[in-house]
GROMACS .gro file of C-alpha atoms in nm:
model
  405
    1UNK     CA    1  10.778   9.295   9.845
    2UNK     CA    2  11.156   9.222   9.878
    3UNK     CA    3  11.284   8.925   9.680
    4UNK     CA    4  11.580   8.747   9.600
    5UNK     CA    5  11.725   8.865   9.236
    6UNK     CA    6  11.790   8.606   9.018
    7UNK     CA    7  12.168   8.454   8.952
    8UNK     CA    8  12.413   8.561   8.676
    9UNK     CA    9  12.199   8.652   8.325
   10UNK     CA   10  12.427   8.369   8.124
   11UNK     CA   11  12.383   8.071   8.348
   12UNK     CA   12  11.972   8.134   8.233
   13UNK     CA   13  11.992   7.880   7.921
   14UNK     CA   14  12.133   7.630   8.152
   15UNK     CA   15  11.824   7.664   8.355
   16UNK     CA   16  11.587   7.669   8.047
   17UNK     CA   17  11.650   7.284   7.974
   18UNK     CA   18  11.468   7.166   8.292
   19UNK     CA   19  11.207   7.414   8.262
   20UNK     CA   20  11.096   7.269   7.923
   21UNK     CA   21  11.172   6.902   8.059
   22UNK     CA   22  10.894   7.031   8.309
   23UNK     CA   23  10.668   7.107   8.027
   24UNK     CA   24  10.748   6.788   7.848
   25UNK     CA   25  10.662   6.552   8.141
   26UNK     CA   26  10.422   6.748   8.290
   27UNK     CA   27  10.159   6.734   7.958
   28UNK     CA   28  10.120   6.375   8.090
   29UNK     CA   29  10.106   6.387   8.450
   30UNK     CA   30   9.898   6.673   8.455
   31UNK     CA   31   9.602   6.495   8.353
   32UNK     CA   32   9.635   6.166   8.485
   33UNK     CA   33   9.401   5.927   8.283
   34UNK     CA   34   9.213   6.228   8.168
   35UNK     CA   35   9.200   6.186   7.809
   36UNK     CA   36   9.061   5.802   7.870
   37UNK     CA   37   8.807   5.838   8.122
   38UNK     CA   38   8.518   5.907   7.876
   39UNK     CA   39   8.621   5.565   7.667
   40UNK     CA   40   8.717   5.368   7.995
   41UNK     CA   41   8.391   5.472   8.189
   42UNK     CA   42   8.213   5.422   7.817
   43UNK     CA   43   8.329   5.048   7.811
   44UNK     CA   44   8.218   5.001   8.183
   45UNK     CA   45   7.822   5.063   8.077
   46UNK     CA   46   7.811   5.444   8.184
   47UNK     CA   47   7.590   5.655   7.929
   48UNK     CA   48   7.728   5.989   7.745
   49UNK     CA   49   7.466   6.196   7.979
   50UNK     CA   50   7.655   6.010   8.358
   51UNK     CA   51   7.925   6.056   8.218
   52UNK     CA   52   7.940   6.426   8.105
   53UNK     CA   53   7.782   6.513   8.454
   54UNK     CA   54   8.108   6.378   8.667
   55UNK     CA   55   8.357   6.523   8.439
   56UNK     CA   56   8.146   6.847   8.436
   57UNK     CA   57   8.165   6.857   8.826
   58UNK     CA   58   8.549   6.810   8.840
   59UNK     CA   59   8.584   7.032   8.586
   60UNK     CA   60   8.361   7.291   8.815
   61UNK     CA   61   8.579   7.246   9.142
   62UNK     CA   62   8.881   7.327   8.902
   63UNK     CA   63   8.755   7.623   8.777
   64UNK     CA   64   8.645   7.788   9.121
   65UNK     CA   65   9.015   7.743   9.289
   66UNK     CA   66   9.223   7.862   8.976
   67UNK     CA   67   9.172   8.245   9.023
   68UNK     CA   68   9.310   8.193   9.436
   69UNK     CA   69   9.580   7.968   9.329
   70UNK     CA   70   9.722   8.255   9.079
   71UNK     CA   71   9.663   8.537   9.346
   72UNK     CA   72   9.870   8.296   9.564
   73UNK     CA   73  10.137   8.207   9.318
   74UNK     CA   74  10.230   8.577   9.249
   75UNK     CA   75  10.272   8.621   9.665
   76UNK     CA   76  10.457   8.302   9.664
   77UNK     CA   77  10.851   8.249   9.658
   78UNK     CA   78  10.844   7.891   9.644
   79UNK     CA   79  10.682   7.870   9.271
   80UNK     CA   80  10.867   7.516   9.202
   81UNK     CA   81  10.608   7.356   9.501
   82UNK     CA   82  10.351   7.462   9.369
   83UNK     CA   83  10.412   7.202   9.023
   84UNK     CA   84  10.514   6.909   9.235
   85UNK     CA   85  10.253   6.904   9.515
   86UNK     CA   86   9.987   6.933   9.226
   87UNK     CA   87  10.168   6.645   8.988
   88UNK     CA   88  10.118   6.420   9.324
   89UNK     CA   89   9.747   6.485   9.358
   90UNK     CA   90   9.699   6.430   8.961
   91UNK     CA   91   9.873   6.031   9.035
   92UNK     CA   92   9.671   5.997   9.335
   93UNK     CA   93   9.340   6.114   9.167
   94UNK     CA   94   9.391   5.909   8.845
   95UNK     CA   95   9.439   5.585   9.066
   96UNK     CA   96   9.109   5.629   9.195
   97UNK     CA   97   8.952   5.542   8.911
   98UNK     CA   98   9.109   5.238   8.833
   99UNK     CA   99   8.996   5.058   9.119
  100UNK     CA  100   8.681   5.198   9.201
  101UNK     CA  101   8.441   5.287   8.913
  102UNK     CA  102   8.125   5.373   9.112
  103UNK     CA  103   7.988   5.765   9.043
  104UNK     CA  104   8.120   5.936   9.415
  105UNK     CA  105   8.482   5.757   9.359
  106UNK     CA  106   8.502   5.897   8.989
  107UNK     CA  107   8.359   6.254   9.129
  108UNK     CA  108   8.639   6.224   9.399
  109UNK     CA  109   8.867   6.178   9.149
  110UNK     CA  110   8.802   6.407   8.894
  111UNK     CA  111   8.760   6.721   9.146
  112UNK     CA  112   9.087   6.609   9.287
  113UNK     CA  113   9.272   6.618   8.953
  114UNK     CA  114   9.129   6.912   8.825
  115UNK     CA  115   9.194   7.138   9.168
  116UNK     CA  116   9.557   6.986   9.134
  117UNK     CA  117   9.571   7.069   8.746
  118UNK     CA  118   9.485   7.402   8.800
  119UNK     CA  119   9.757   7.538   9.011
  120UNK     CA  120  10.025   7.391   8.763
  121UNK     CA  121   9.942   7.654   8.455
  122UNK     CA  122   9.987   7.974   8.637
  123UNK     CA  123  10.280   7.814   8.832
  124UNK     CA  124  10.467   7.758   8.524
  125UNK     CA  125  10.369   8.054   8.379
  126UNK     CA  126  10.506   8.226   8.669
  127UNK     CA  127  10.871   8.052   8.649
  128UNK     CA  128  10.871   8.102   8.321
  129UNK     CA  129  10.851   8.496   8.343
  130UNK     CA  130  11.034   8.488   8.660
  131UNK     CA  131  11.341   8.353   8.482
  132UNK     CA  132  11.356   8.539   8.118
  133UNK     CA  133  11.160   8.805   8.222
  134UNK     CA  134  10.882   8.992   7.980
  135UNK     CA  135  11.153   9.072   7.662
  136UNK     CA  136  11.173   8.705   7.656
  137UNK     CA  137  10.839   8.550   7.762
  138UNK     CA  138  10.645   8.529   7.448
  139UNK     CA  139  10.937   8.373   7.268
  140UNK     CA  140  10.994   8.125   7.591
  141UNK     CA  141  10.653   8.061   7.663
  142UNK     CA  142  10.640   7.942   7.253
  143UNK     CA  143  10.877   7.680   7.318
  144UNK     CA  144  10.763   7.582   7.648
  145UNK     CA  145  10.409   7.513   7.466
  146UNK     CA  146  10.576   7.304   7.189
  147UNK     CA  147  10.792   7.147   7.453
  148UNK     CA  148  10.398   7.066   7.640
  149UNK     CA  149  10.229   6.933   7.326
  150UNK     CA  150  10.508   6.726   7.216
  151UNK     CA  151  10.502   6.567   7.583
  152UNK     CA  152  10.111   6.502   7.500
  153UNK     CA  153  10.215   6.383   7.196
  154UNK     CA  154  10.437   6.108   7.333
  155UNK     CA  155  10.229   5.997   7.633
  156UNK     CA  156   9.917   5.973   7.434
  157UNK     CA  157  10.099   5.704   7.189
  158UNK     CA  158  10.232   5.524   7.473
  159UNK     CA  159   9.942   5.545   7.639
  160UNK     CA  160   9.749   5.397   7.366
  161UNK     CA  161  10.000   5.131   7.305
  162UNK     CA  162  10.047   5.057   7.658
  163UNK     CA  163   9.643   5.025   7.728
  164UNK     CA  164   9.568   4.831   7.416
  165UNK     CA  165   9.813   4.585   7.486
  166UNK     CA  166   9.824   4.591   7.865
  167UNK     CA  167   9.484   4.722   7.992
  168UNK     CA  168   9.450   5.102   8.152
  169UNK     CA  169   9.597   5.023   8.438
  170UNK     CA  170   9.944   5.079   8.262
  171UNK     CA  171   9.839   5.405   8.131
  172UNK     CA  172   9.823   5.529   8.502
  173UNK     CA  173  10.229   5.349   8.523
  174UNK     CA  174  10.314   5.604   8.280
  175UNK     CA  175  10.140   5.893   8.424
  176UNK     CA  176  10.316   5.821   8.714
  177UNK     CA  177  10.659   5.793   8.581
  178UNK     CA  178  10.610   6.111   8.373
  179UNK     CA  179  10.482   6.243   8.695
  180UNK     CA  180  10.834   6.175   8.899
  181UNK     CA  181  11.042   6.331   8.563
  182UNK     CA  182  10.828   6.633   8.643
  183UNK     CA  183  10.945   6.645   8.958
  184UNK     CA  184  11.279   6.596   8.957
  185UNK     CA  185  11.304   6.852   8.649
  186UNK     CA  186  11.115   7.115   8.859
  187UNK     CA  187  11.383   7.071   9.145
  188UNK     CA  188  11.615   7.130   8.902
  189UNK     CA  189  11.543   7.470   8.867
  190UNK     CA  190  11.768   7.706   9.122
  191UNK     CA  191  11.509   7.850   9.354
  192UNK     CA  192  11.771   8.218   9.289
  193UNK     CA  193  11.725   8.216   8.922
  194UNK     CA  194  11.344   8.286   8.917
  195UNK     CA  195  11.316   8.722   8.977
  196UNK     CA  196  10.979   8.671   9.163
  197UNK     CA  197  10.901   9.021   9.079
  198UNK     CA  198  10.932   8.970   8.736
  199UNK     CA  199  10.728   8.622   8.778
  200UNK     CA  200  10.414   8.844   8.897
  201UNK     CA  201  10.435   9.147   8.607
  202UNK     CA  202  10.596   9.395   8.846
  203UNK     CA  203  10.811   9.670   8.702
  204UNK     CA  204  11.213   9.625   8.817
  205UNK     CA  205  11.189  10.045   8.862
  206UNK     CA  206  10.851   9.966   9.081
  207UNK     CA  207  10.909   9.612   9.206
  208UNK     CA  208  10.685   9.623   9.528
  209UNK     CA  209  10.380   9.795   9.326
  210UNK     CA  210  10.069   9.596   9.312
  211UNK     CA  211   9.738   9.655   9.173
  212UNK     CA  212   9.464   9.582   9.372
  213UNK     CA  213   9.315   9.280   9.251
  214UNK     CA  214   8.904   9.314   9.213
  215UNK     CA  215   9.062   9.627   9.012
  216UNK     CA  216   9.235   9.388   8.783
  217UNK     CA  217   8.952   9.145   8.802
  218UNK     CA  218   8.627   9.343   8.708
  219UNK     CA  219   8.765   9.646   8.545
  220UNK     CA  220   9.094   9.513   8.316
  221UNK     CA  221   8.888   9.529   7.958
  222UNK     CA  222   9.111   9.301   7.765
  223UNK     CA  223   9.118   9.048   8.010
  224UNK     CA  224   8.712   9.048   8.055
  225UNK     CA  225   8.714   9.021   7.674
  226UNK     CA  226   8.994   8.750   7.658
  227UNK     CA  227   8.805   8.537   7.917
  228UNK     CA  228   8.412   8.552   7.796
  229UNK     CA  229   8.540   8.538   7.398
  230UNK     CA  230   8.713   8.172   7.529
  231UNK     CA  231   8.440   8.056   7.759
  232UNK     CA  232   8.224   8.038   7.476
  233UNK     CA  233   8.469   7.870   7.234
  234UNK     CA  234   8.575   7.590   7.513
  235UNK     CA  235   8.188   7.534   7.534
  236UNK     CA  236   8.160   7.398   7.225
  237UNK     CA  237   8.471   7.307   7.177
  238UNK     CA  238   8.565   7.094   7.543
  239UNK     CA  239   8.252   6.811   7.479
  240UNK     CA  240   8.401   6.735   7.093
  241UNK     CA  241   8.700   6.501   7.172
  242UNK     CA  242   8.490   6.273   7.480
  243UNK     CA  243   8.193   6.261   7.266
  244UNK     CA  244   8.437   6.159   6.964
  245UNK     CA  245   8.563   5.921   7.103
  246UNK     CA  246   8.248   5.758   7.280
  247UNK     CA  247   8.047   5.787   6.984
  248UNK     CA  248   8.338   5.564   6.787
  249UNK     CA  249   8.327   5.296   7.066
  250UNK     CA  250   7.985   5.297   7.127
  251UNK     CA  251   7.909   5.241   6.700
  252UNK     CA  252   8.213   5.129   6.566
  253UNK     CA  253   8.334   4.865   6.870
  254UNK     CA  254   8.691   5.054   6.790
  255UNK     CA  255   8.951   5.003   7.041
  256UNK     CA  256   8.908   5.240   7.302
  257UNK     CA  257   9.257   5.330   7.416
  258UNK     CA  258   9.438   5.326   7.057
  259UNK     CA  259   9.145   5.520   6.921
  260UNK     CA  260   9.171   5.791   7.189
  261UNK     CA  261   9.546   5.767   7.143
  262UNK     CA  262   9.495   5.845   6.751
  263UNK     CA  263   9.291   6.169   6.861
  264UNK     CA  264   9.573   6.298   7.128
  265UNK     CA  265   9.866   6.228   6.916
  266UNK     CA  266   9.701   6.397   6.586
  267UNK     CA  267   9.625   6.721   6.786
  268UNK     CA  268   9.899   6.737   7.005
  269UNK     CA  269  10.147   6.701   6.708
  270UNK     CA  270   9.950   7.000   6.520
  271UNK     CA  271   9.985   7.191   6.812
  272UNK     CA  272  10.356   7.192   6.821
  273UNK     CA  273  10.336   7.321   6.494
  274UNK     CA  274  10.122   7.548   6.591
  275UNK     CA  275  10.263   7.692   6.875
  276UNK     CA  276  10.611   7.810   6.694
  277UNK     CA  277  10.405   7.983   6.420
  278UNK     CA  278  10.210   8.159   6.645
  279UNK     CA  279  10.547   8.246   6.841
  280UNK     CA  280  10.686   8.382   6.532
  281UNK     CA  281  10.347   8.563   6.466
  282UNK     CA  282  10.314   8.702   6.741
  283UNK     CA  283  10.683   8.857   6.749
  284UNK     CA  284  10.586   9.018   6.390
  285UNK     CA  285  10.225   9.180   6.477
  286UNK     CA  286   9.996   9.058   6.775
  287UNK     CA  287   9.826   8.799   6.951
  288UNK     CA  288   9.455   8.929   6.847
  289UNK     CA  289   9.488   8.773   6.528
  290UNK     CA  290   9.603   8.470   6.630
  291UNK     CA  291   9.281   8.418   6.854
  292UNK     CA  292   9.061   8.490   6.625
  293UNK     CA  293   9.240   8.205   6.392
  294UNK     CA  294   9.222   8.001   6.666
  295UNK     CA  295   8.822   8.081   6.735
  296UNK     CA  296   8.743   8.015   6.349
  297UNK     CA  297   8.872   7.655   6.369
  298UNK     CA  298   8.571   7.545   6.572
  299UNK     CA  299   8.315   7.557   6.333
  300UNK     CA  300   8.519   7.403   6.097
  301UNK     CA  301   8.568   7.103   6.310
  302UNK     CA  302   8.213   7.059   6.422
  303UNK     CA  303   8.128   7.020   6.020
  304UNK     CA  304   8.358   6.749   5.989
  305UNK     CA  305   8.306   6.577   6.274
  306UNK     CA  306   7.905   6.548   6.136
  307UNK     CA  307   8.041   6.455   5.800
  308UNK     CA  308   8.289   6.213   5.904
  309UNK     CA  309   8.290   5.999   6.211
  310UNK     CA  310   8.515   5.710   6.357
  311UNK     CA  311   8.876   5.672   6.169
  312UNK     CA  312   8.758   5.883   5.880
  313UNK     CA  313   8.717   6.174   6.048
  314UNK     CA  314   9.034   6.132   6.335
  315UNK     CA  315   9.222   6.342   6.093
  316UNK     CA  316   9.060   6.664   5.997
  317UNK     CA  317   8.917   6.706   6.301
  318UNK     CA  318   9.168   6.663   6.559
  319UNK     CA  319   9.406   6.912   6.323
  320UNK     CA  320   9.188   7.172   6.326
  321UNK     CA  321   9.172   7.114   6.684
  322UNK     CA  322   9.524   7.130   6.724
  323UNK     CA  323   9.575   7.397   6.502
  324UNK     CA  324   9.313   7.564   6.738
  325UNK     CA  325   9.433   7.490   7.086
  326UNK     CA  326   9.799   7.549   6.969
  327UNK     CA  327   9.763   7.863   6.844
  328UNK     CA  328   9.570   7.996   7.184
  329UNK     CA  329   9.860   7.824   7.402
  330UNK     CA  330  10.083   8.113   7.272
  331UNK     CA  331   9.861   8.338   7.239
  332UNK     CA  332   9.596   8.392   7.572
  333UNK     CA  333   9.941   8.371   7.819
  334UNK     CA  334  10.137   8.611   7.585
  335UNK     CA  335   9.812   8.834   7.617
  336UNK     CA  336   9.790   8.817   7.955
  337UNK     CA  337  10.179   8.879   8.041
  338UNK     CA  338  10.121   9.150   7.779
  339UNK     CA  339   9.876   9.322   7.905
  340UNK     CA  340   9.903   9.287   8.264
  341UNK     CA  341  10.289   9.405   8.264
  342UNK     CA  342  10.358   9.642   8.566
  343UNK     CA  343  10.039   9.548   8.739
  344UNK     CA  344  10.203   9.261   8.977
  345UNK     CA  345   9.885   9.021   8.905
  346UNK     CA  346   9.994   8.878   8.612
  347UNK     CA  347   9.915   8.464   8.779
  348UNK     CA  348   9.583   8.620   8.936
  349UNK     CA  349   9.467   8.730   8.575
  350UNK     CA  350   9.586   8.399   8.434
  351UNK     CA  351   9.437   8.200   8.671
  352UNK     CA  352   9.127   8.423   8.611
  353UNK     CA  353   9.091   8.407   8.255
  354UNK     CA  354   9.136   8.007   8.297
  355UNK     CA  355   8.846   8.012   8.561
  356UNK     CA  356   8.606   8.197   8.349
  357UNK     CA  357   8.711   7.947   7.996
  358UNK     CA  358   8.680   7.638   8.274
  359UNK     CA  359   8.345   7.741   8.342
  360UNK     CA  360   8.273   7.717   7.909
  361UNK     CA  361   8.439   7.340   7.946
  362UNK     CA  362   8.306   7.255   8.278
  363UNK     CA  363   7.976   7.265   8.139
  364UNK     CA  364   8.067   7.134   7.794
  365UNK     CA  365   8.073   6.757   7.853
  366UNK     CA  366   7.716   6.769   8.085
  367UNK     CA  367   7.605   7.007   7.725
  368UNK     CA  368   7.689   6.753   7.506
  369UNK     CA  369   7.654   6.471   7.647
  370UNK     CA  370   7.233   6.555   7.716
  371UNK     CA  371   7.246   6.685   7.390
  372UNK     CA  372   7.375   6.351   7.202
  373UNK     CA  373   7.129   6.168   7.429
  374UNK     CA  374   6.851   6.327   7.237
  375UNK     CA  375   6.949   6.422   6.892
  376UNK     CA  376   7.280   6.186   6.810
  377UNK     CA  377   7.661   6.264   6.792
  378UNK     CA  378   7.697   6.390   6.463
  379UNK     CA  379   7.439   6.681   6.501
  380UNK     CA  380   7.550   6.780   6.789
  381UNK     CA  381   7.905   6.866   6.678
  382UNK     CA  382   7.734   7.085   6.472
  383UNK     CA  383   7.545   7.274   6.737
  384UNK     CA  384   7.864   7.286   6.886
  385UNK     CA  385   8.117   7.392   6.615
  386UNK     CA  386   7.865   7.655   6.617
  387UNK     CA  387   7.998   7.853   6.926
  388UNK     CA  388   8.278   7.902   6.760
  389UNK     CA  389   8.105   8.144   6.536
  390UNK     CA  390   7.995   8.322   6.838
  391UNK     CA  391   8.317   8.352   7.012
  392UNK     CA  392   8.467   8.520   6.658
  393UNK     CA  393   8.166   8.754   6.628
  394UNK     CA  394   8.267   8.832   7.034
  395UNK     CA  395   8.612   8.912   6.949
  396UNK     CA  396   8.558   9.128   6.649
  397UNK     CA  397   8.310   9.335   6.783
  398UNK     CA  398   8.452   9.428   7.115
  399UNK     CA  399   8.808   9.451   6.950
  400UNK     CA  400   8.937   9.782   7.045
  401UNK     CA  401   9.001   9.613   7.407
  402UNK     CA  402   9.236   9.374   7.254
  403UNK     CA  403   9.371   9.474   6.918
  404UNK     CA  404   9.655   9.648   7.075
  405UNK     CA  405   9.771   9.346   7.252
   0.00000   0.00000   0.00000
């Protein structure tokens, strides 16, 4: 496949600062009123169980169109549509909520902003390689995760400030706004400077080569070991933070938004750190043992989330979360791009691996939620931290698929 080559090599860090501006404003458009909707449905009389189900369900309709959206982003040579048409969908979706809180229009919206989340991962993933290339990915891809968290960071404080002093309805405001930054930073990328061979893993000697992609799919060992190691972590670990932060409102009365705020900004700060080290960790060894750092924090969590609960237990946990998340950020994309190189499916086997970890989360919420309907939040953080210990055991047993990498 013939494609344009990219501009003049020096003009690239030029190009660089709207690409992490993307990252930056996109952490907050990207999910909309996400973060909230457990507390916000919480405080309109839904239980954990309702609840869990319609988030599971979005999460579900997500998972299934990833994988086509990354086989279509590699084909693609208009990459920068495929973050804005998304970020439009996300506003649209979260605005649903606000003024209709009955189950179908909260399905409707949550399937809407999780198909439109999906697509914005591999697409940035793809500009990203597409401009520095694979010498410079891991180190790029580094900053444009700090760049992401630090974007969470910010709209998650403003967000809580904004909703405990003005009601949820400003949160979506912001979401918005951070959604029309996104865009303009997006279209301020030069379609010529992204190599859209180099944006799908092909070789520059080889650039119309392309693996077939069931090969890459159900044969590629590191990538069926990346993807079922995290789909067991994110099914412990995606329930923790909604059921956190319902099981402070529910006992504790706390403020909804500033308490959910607390969790966001305390993780996504960690994560910043996170993500550096593990660029600079990776650069020295690998990315295998940064995921199995990353797995390890789980269980760690879901003991002191039982120990600790409301604004005791903000802290700990949502570092080791952070700590956690960050750490895999760097790592699973760098693995991927890694891995992958001269195959030409690098977006297919990124939107793959984020299918089969979606399907861990998108049953995660529904998990705990039926679970802490029967046996209490603090015992089941436990039961989840647990898979945690599973997804390490996963990873060092079947490591001589990924140790390489």
């Amino acid at each position: 496949m013939a494609t344009k080559r990219p501009e003049k090599r020096q003009s690239r860090v030029t190009w660089l600062w709207p690409l992490l501006a993307v990252n930056f404003f996109m952490a907050d458009m990207q999910s909309g009123i996400g973060p909230f909707v457990g507390v916000f449905l919480a405080q309109r009389g839904w239980d954990s169980g309702l609840i869990g189900t319609a988030l599971t369900i979005g999460n579900i309709a997500g998972m299934l169109i990833t994988t086509p959206v990354g086989g279509l982003i590699d084909t693609s040579s208009h990459k920068r549509a495929w973050v804005i048409v998304p970020g439009v969908a996300v506003v649209a979706g979260s605005s649903i909520i606000l003024l209709w809180q009955n189950f179908w229009a909260v399905l409707a919206s949550q399937v809407a902003t999780a198909i439109a989340g999906a697509a914005i991962v591999p697409a940035v993933t793809g500009i990203t390689l597409g401009i520095v290339g694979q010498k410079g990915f891991n180190r790029q891809n580094g900053r444009n995760q700090a760049f992401n968290h630090a974007g969470n960071m910010v709209g998650a404080a403003a967000s809580g400030f904004l909703g405990w002093h003005f009601g949820y309805v400003s949160v979506f405001l912001l979401a918005a706004t951070f959604g029309a930054i996104t865009i303009a930073s997006v279209l301020m990328i030069p379609p010529g400077s992204i190599d859209h061979d180099a944006a799908r893993g092909s070789k520059k000697e080889e650039p119309d080569s392309q693996h077939k992609a069931l090969a890459v799919l159900l044969k590629h060992k590191t990538l069926l070991v990346l993807g079922l190691a995290l789909a067991v972590f994110h099914l412990g670990n995606a329930a923790i933070v909604p059921l956190y932060g319902i099981s402070a409102v529910t006992d504790s009365q706390t403020n909804g938004p500033s308490f959910v705020a607390a969790i966001v900004v305390i993780a996504q700060g960690t994560m910043v750190i996170a993500a550096i080290v593990g660029m600079r960790v990776a650069e020295k060894r690998n990315y295998w043992l940064l995921m199995l750092v990353s797995f390890l924090m789980l269980p760690l969590r879901g003991l002191f989330a039982f120990f600790l609960t409301g604004w005791w237990g903000v802290v700990p946990v949502e570092i080791l979360d952070g700590v956690g998340i960050g750490l895999q950020s760097v790592a699973v994309p760098g693995m991927i791009a890694r891995s992958l190189y001269s195959t030409g499916r690098v977006n297919l086997a990124q939107g793959a691996v984020i299918t089969i970890q979606g399907a861990g989360a998108a049953l995660s919420p529904a998990l705990g939620g039926f679970i802490a309907n029967y046996i209490g939040f603090s015992s089941t953080f436990l039961v989840l931290g647990g898979l945690g210990l599973a997804a390490a055991a996963l990873w060092i047993a079947l490591g001589t698929a990924v140790k390489q990498y």
